mmCIF file of C-alpha atoms and ligand atoms in Angstrom:
data_model
loop_
_atom_site.group_PDB
_atom_site.id
_atom_site.type_symbol
_atom_site.label_atom_id
_atom_site.label_comp_id
_atom_site.label_asym_id
_atom_site.label_seq_id
_atom_site.Cartn_x
_atom_site.Cartn_y
_atom_site.Cartn_z
ATOM 1 C CA MET L 184 -39.664 -59.847 -27.164
ATOM 2 C CA THR L 185 -43.390 -60.165 -27.691
ATOM 3 C CA ALA L 186 -44.150 -61.543 -31.146
ATOM 4 C CA ARG L 187 -46.413 -59.679 -33.543
ATOM 5 C CA LEU L 188 -49.191 -61.780 -35.084
ATOM 6 C CA VAL L 189 -51.559 -60.882 -37.896
ATOM 7 C CA VAL L 190 -54.505 -63.300 -37.894
ATOM 8 C CA LEU L 191 -56.520 -63.992 -41.054
ATOM 9 C CA ALA L 192 -60.026 -65.351 -40.417
ATOM 10 C CA SER L 193 -63.041 -65.806 -42.697
ATOM 11 C CA GLY L 194 -65.813 -67.117 -40.466
ATOM 12 C CA ASN L 195 -66.797 -67.864 -36.889
ATOM 13 C CA GLY L 196 -63.371 -67.066 -35.469
ATOM 14 C CA SER L 197 -63.292 -69.465 -32.515
ATOM 15 C CA ASN L 198 -59.591 -70.106 -33.174
ATOM 16 C CA LEU L 199 -58.975 -66.376 -33.372
ATOM 17 C CA GLN L 200 -60.729 -66.126 -29.997
ATOM 18 C CA ALA L 201 -58.375 -68.743 -28.542
ATOM 19 C CA LEU L 202 -55.399 -66.642 -29.698
ATOM 20 C CA LEU L 203 -56.901 -63.392 -28.400
ATOM 21 C CA ASP L 204 -57.623 -64.976 -25.004
ATOM 22 C CA ALA L 205 -54.178 -66.553 -24.734
ATOM 23 C CA SER L 206 -52.499 -63.297 -25.700
ATOM 24 C CA GLN L 207 -54.520 -61.397 -23.127
ATOM 25 C CA SER L 208 -53.924 -63.906 -20.330
ATOM 26 C CA GLY L 209 -50.189 -64.054 -21.059
ATOM 27 C CA GLU L 210 -50.311 -67.772 -21.931
ATOM 28 C CA LEU L 211 -49.111 -66.735 -25.394
ATOM 29 C CA ASP L 212 -46.214 -64.326 -25.577
ATOM 30 C CA ALA L 213 -47.609 -62.501 -28.603
ATOM 31 C CA THR L 214 -49.744 -59.528 -29.547
ATOM 32 C CA ILE L 215 -52.458 -59.781 -32.177
ATOM 33 C CA VAL L 216 -51.507 -56.621 -34.045
ATOM 34 C CA ALA L 217 -54.299 -56.986 -36.614
ATOM 35 C CA VAL L 218 -57.148 -59.249 -37.637
ATOM 36 C CA ILE L 219 -57.969 -59.300 -41.333
ATOM 37 C CA SER L 220 -60.979 -60.947 -42.945
ATOM 38 C CA ASN L 221 -62.012 -61.395 -46.563
ATOM 39 C CA ASN L 222 -65.624 -61.569 -45.365
ATOM 40 C CA ALA L 223 -67.290 -58.421 -44.008
ATOM 41 C CA ASP L 224 -69.965 -60.566 -42.278
ATOM 42 C CA ALA L 225 -67.551 -62.839 -40.426
ATOM 43 C CA PHE L 226 -68.279 -63.220 -36.715
ATOM 44 C CA ALA L 227 -64.491 -63.198 -36.321
ATOM 45 C CA LEU L 228 -64.686 -59.428 -36.911
ATOM 46 C CA THR L 229 -67.078 -58.983 -33.971
ATOM 47 C CA ARG L 230 -64.734 -60.980 -31.751
ATOM 48 C CA SER L 231 -61.756 -58.941 -32.914
ATOM 49 C CA THR L 232 -63.454 -55.574 -32.455
ATOM 50 C CA SER L 233 -64.667 -56.552 -28.957
ATOM 51 C CA SER L 234 -61.117 -57.424 -27.980
ATOM 52 C CA GLY L 235 -59.869 -54.036 -29.145
ATOM 53 C CA ALA L 236 -57.630 -55.484 -31.874
ATOM 54 C CA THR L 237 -57.178 -53.571 -35.132
ATOM 55 C CA THR L 238 -59.753 -55.092 -37.461
ATOM 56 C CA ILE L 239 -59.698 -54.839 -41.234
ATOM 57 C CA VAL L 240 -61.734 -56.243 -44.130
ATOM 58 C CA VAL L 241 -59.915 -56.949 -47.383
ATOM 59 C CA ALA L 242 -62.654 -58.277 -49.672
ATOM 60 C CA ALA L 243 -62.019 -59.506 -53.196
ATOM 61 C CA GLU L 244 -63.477 -57.313 -55.932
ATOM 62 C CA PRO L 245 -65.770 -59.067 -58.437
ATOM 63 C CA GLY L 246 -63.580 -60.660 -61.106
ATOM 64 C CA GLU L 247 -60.346 -59.700 -59.340
ATOM 65 C CA LEU L 248 -57.438 -61.980 -60.244
ATOM 66 C CA ARG L 249 -56.172 -64.124 -57.384
ATOM 67 C CA ALA L 250 -52.627 -62.775 -57.724
ATOM 68 C CA HIS L 251 -53.915 -59.197 -57.562
ATOM 69 C CA TYR L 252 -56.015 -59.867 -54.459
ATOM 70 C CA ASP L 253 -53.167 -61.747 -52.803
ATOM 71 C CA ALA L 254 -50.761 -58.867 -53.437
ATOM 72 C CA ARG L 255 -53.265 -56.413 -51.865
ATOM 73 C CA LEU L 256 -53.718 -58.721 -48.899
ATOM 74 C CA ALA L 257 -49.928 -59.038 -48.504
ATOM 75 C CA ASP L 258 -49.621 -55.225 -48.491
ATOM 76 C CA ALA L 259 -52.332 -54.974 -45.819
ATOM 77 C CA CYS L 260 -50.521 -57.550 -43.649
ATOM 78 C CA ALA L 261 -47.075 -56.055 -44.222
ATOM 79 C CA GLU L 262 -48.263 -52.711 -42.795
ATOM 80 C CA PHE L 263 -48.234 -54.422 -39.387
ATOM 81 C CA SER L 264 -44.725 -55.945 -39.711
ATOM 82 C CA PRO L 265 -45.865 -59.351 -38.457
ATOM 83 C CA ASP L 266 -43.504 -62.017 -37.147
ATOM 84 C CA TYR L 267 -46.165 -64.551 -38.151
ATOM 85 C CA VAL L 268 -49.341 -64.509 -40.229
ATOM 86 C CA VAL L 269 -51.783 -67.055 -38.792
ATOM 87 C CA LEU L 270 -54.501 -68.587 -40.976
ATOM 88 C CA ALA L 271 -57.165 -69.323 -38.365
ATOM 89 C CA GLY L 272 -60.181 -70.477 -40.351
ATOM 90 C CA TRP L 273 -59.057 -68.566 -43.449
ATOM 91 C CA MET L 274 -61.093 -69.979 -46.325
ATOM 92 C CA ARG L 275 -59.204 -68.704 -49.383
ATOM 93 C CA LEU L 276 -56.252 -70.436 -50.994
ATOM 94 C CA LEU L 277 -53.192 -68.193 -50.971
ATOM 95 C CA SER L 278 -50.878 -68.038 -53.967
ATOM 96 C CA MET L 279 -47.165 -67.246 -54.021
ATOM 97 C CA ALA L 280 -48.122 -63.605 -54.642
ATOM 98 C CA PHE L 281 -48.925 -63.620 -50.921
ATOM 99 C CA LEU L 282 -46.736 -66.415 -49.541
ATOM 100 C CA ALA L 283 -43.468 -65.154 -51.043
ATOM 101 C CA GLN L 284 -43.816 -61.980 -48.955
ATOM 102 C CA PHE L 285 -43.782 -63.940 -45.666
ATOM 103 C CA PRO L 286 -41.280 -66.808 -45.961
ATOM 104 C CA GLN L 287 -41.299 -69.254 -43.018
ATOM 105 C CA SER L 288 -43.922 -67.063 -41.400
ATOM 106 C CA VAL L 289 -47.364 -68.212 -42.579
ATOM 107 C CA VAL L 290 -48.994 -70.712 -40.217
ATOM 108 C CA ASN L 291 -52.105 -72.754 -41.026
ATOM 109 C CA LEU L 292 -54.446 -74.823 -38.906
ATOM 110 C CA HIS L 293 -56.123 -77.908 -40.376
ATOM 111 C CA PRO L 294 -58.703 -80.103 -38.637
ATOM 112 C CA ALA L 295 -57.059 -83.409 -39.584
ATOM 113 C CA LEU L 296 -53.733 -85.185 -39.129
ATOM 114 C CA PRO L 297 -50.784 -84.479 -41.464
ATOM 115 C CA GLY L 298 -51.436 -85.832 -44.950
ATOM 116 C CA GLU L 299 -55.103 -86.572 -44.262
ATOM 117 C CA PHE L 300 -58.249 -84.976 -45.689
ATOM 118 C CA PRO L 301 -56.787 -81.800 -47.214
ATOM 119 C CA GLY L 302 -59.354 -79.167 -48.177
ATOM 120 C CA THR L 303 -62.806 -78.494 -46.770
ATOM 121 C CA HIS L 304 -65.129 -80.812 -44.746
ATOM 122 C CA ALA L 305 -62.145 -82.642 -43.247
ATOM 123 C CA ILE L 306 -64.006 -83.599 -40.054
ATOM 124 C CA GLU L 307 -66.999 -84.957 -41.964
ATOM 125 C CA ARG L 308 -64.732 -86.962 -44.260
ATOM 126 C CA ALA L 309 -62.862 -88.412 -41.275
ATOM 127 C CA LEU L 310 -66.160 -89.493 -39.698
ATOM 128 C CA GLN L 311 -67.231 -91.123 -42.964
ATOM 129 C CA ALA L 312 -63.890 -92.945 -43.181
ATOM 130 C CA HIS L 313 -64.449 -94.137 -39.609
ATOM 131 C CA GLN L 314 -67.936 -95.401 -40.431
ATOM 132 C CA ARG L 315 -66.744 -97.180 -43.590
ATOM 133 C CA LEU L 316 -63.294 -98.368 -42.584
ATOM 134 C CA GLY L 317 -63.025 -97.990 -38.810
ATOM 135 C CA LEU L 318 -60.491 -95.156 -38.944
ATOM 136 C CA GLY L 319 -60.680 -94.824 -35.144
ATOM 137 C CA ARG L 320 -59.141 -91.369 -34.893
ATOM 138 C CA THR L 321 -58.698 -88.113 -36.663
ATOM 139 C CA GLY L 322 -56.820 -85.091 -35.382
ATOM 140 C CA VAL L 323 -55.585 -81.577 -35.822
ATOM 141 C CA MET L 324 -52.389 -80.088 -37.164
ATOM 142 C CA VAL L 325 -50.636 -76.736 -37.272
ATOM 143 C CA HIS L 326 -48.094 -76.279 -40.054
ATOM 144 C CA LEU L 327 -46.050 -73.741 -41.966
ATOM 145 C CA VAL L 328 -47.267 -72.780 -45.445
ATOM 146 C CA PRO L 329 -44.224 -72.511 -47.727
ATOM 147 C CA ASP L 330 -46.087 -72.886 -51.016
ATOM 148 C CA GLU L 331 -49.468 -73.420 -52.647
ATOM 149 C CA GLY L 332 -49.898 -77.017 -51.431
ATOM 150 C CA VAL L 333 -53.283 -77.334 -49.706
ATOM 151 C CA ASP L 334 -53.124 -78.098 -45.969
ATOM 152 C CA ASN L 335 -49.582 -79.316 -46.462
ATOM 153 C CA GLY L 336 -46.241 -78.053 -45.180
ATOM 154 C CA PRO L 337 -43.735 -78.536 -42.348
ATOM 155 C CA VAL L 338 -45.677 -79.659 -39.275
ATOM 156 C CA ILE L 339 -45.261 -77.577 -36.121
ATOM 157 C CA ALA L 340 -47.616 -79.624 -33.954
ATOM 158 C CA ALA L 341 -50.276 -82.293 -34.344
ATOM 159 C CA VAL L 342 -52.580 -84.156 -31.996
ATOM 160 C CA GLU L 343 -54.887 -87.137 -32.435
ATOM 161 C CA VAL L 344 -58.580 -86.925 -31.586
ATOM 162 C CA PRO L 345 -60.238 -90.322 -31.036
ATOM 163 C CA ILE L 346 -63.491 -91.029 -32.895
ATOM 164 C CA GLU L 347 -65.965 -92.621 -30.485
ATOM 165 C CA LEU L 348 -68.465 -95.323 -31.405
ATOM 166 C CA ASP L 349 -71.446 -93.065 -30.892
ATOM 167 C CA ASP L 350 -69.935 -89.905 -32.420
ATOM 168 C CA THR L 351 -72.162 -87.726 -34.561
ATOM 169 C CA LEU L 352 -70.726 -85.022 -36.794
ATOM 170 C CA GLU L 353 -71.659 -82.470 -34.109
ATOM 171 C CA SER L 354 -69.978 -84.303 -31.235
ATOM 172 C CA LEU L 355 -66.823 -84.994 -33.256
ATOM 173 C CA GLU L 356 -66.682 -81.395 -34.506
ATOM 174 C CA GLN L 357 -66.928 -80.165 -30.941
ATOM 175 C CA ARG L 358 -63.933 -82.250 -29.789
ATOM 176 C CA VAL L 359 -61.879 -81.433 -32.887
ATOM 177 C CA HIS L 360 -62.501 -77.701 -32.419
ATOM 178 C CA ALA L 361 -61.546 -77.898 -28.735
ATOM 179 C CA ALA L 362 -58.328 -79.680 -29.778
ATOM 180 C CA GLU L 363 -57.668 -76.982 -32.389
ATOM 181 C CA HIS L 364 -58.034 -74.150 -29.887
ATOM 182 C CA ALA L 365 -55.499 -75.737 -27.541
ATOM 183 C CA LEU L 366 -53.050 -76.868 -30.236
ATOM 184 C CA LEU L 367 -52.992 -73.546 -32.073
ATOM 185 C CA VAL L 368 -52.034 -71.642 -28.909
ATOM 186 C CA GLN L 369 -49.453 -74.287 -27.993
ATOM 187 C CA ALA L 370 -47.934 -74.297 -31.506
ATOM 188 C CA MET L 371 -47.753 -70.507 -31.665
ATOM 189 C CA GLN L 372 -46.125 -70.356 -28.235
ATOM 190 C CA HIS L 373 -43.576 -72.921 -29.441
ATOM 191 C CA LEU L 374 -42.892 -70.858 -32.593
ATOM 192 C CA VAL L 375 -42.550 -67.502 -30.890
ATOM 193 C CA ASN L 376 -40.052 -69.047 -28.461
ATOM 194 C CA ALA L 377 -38.011 -70.817 -31.131
ATOM 195 C CA PRO L 378 -34.961 -69.109 -32.616
ATOM 196 C CA ARG L 379 -35.630 -67.967 -36.200
ATOM 197 C CA ASN L 380 -33.411 -68.802 -39.157
ATOM 198 C CA PRO L 381 -31.727 -65.611 -40.404
HETATM 199 C C1 GRF S 196 -61.455 -74.701 -38.223
HETATM 200 O O1 GRF S 196 -61.857 -76.045 -38.079
HETATM 201 C C2 GRF S 196 -60.229 -74.588 -39.083
HETATM 202 O O2 GRF S 196 -59.305 -75.605 -38.865
HETATM 203 C C3 GRF S 196 -60.852 -74.741 -40.451
HETATM 204 O O3 GRF S 196 -62.032 -73.967 -40.380
HETATM 205 C C4 GRF S 196 -62.498 -73.943 -39.035
HETATM 206 C C5 GRF S 196 -62.623 -72.519 -38.613
HETATM 207 O O4 GRF S 196 -63.195 -72.364 -37.342
HETATM 208 N N1 GRF S 196 -59.933 -74.334 -41.478
HETATM 209 P P1 GRF S 196 -63.217 -70.934 -36.608
HETATM 210 O O5 GRF S 196 -63.646 -69.891 -37.641
HETATM 211 O O6 GRF S 196 -61.839 -70.656 -36.086
HETATM 212 O O7 GRF S 196 -64.229 -71.080 -35.517
#
């Protein structure tokens, strides 16, 4: 059976695009049943609309409590009965008010290896660690989000990305993003094929 994915994206949406393309080509046995953004200006929304996917903005109201927003967002997602909710460049932390509604079903992408550089600017921090300490590689991971831990949870897939001697932030970002696009599709295909716990 084709899996139902809701994708949450806040910005450029290149990872969303990878999922849309893979779904359309049949490489990924899943349908993107909705794309939701917290940011009405996100380019991800243009990508989603062009692909014909249902596209929704759920923006936080000024002063809205996180738990209240997260409950609204969970309601918006639940309308589409997703098998998985994919955080593809989603730039808001999600509390249990959201996560408890989708146990074992929220998937996050992080541009670093498991346990490394949680939070924002992970690629830049990896490059700095390379320049200071000769880190030699960074990577990408896709993991489940069981709780409020940041960029932390059971790993579905991870891949190393070497840091070259002459890497700039731009060149490293480019390779990390290319690795993300491939790994996210691969990890989702693995998940949608795996038997679920009851
Ligand atoms: C990706 O590097 C993702 O891992 C991080 O934010 C970036 C989003 O890129 N959380 P895009 O919006 O998918 O192009």
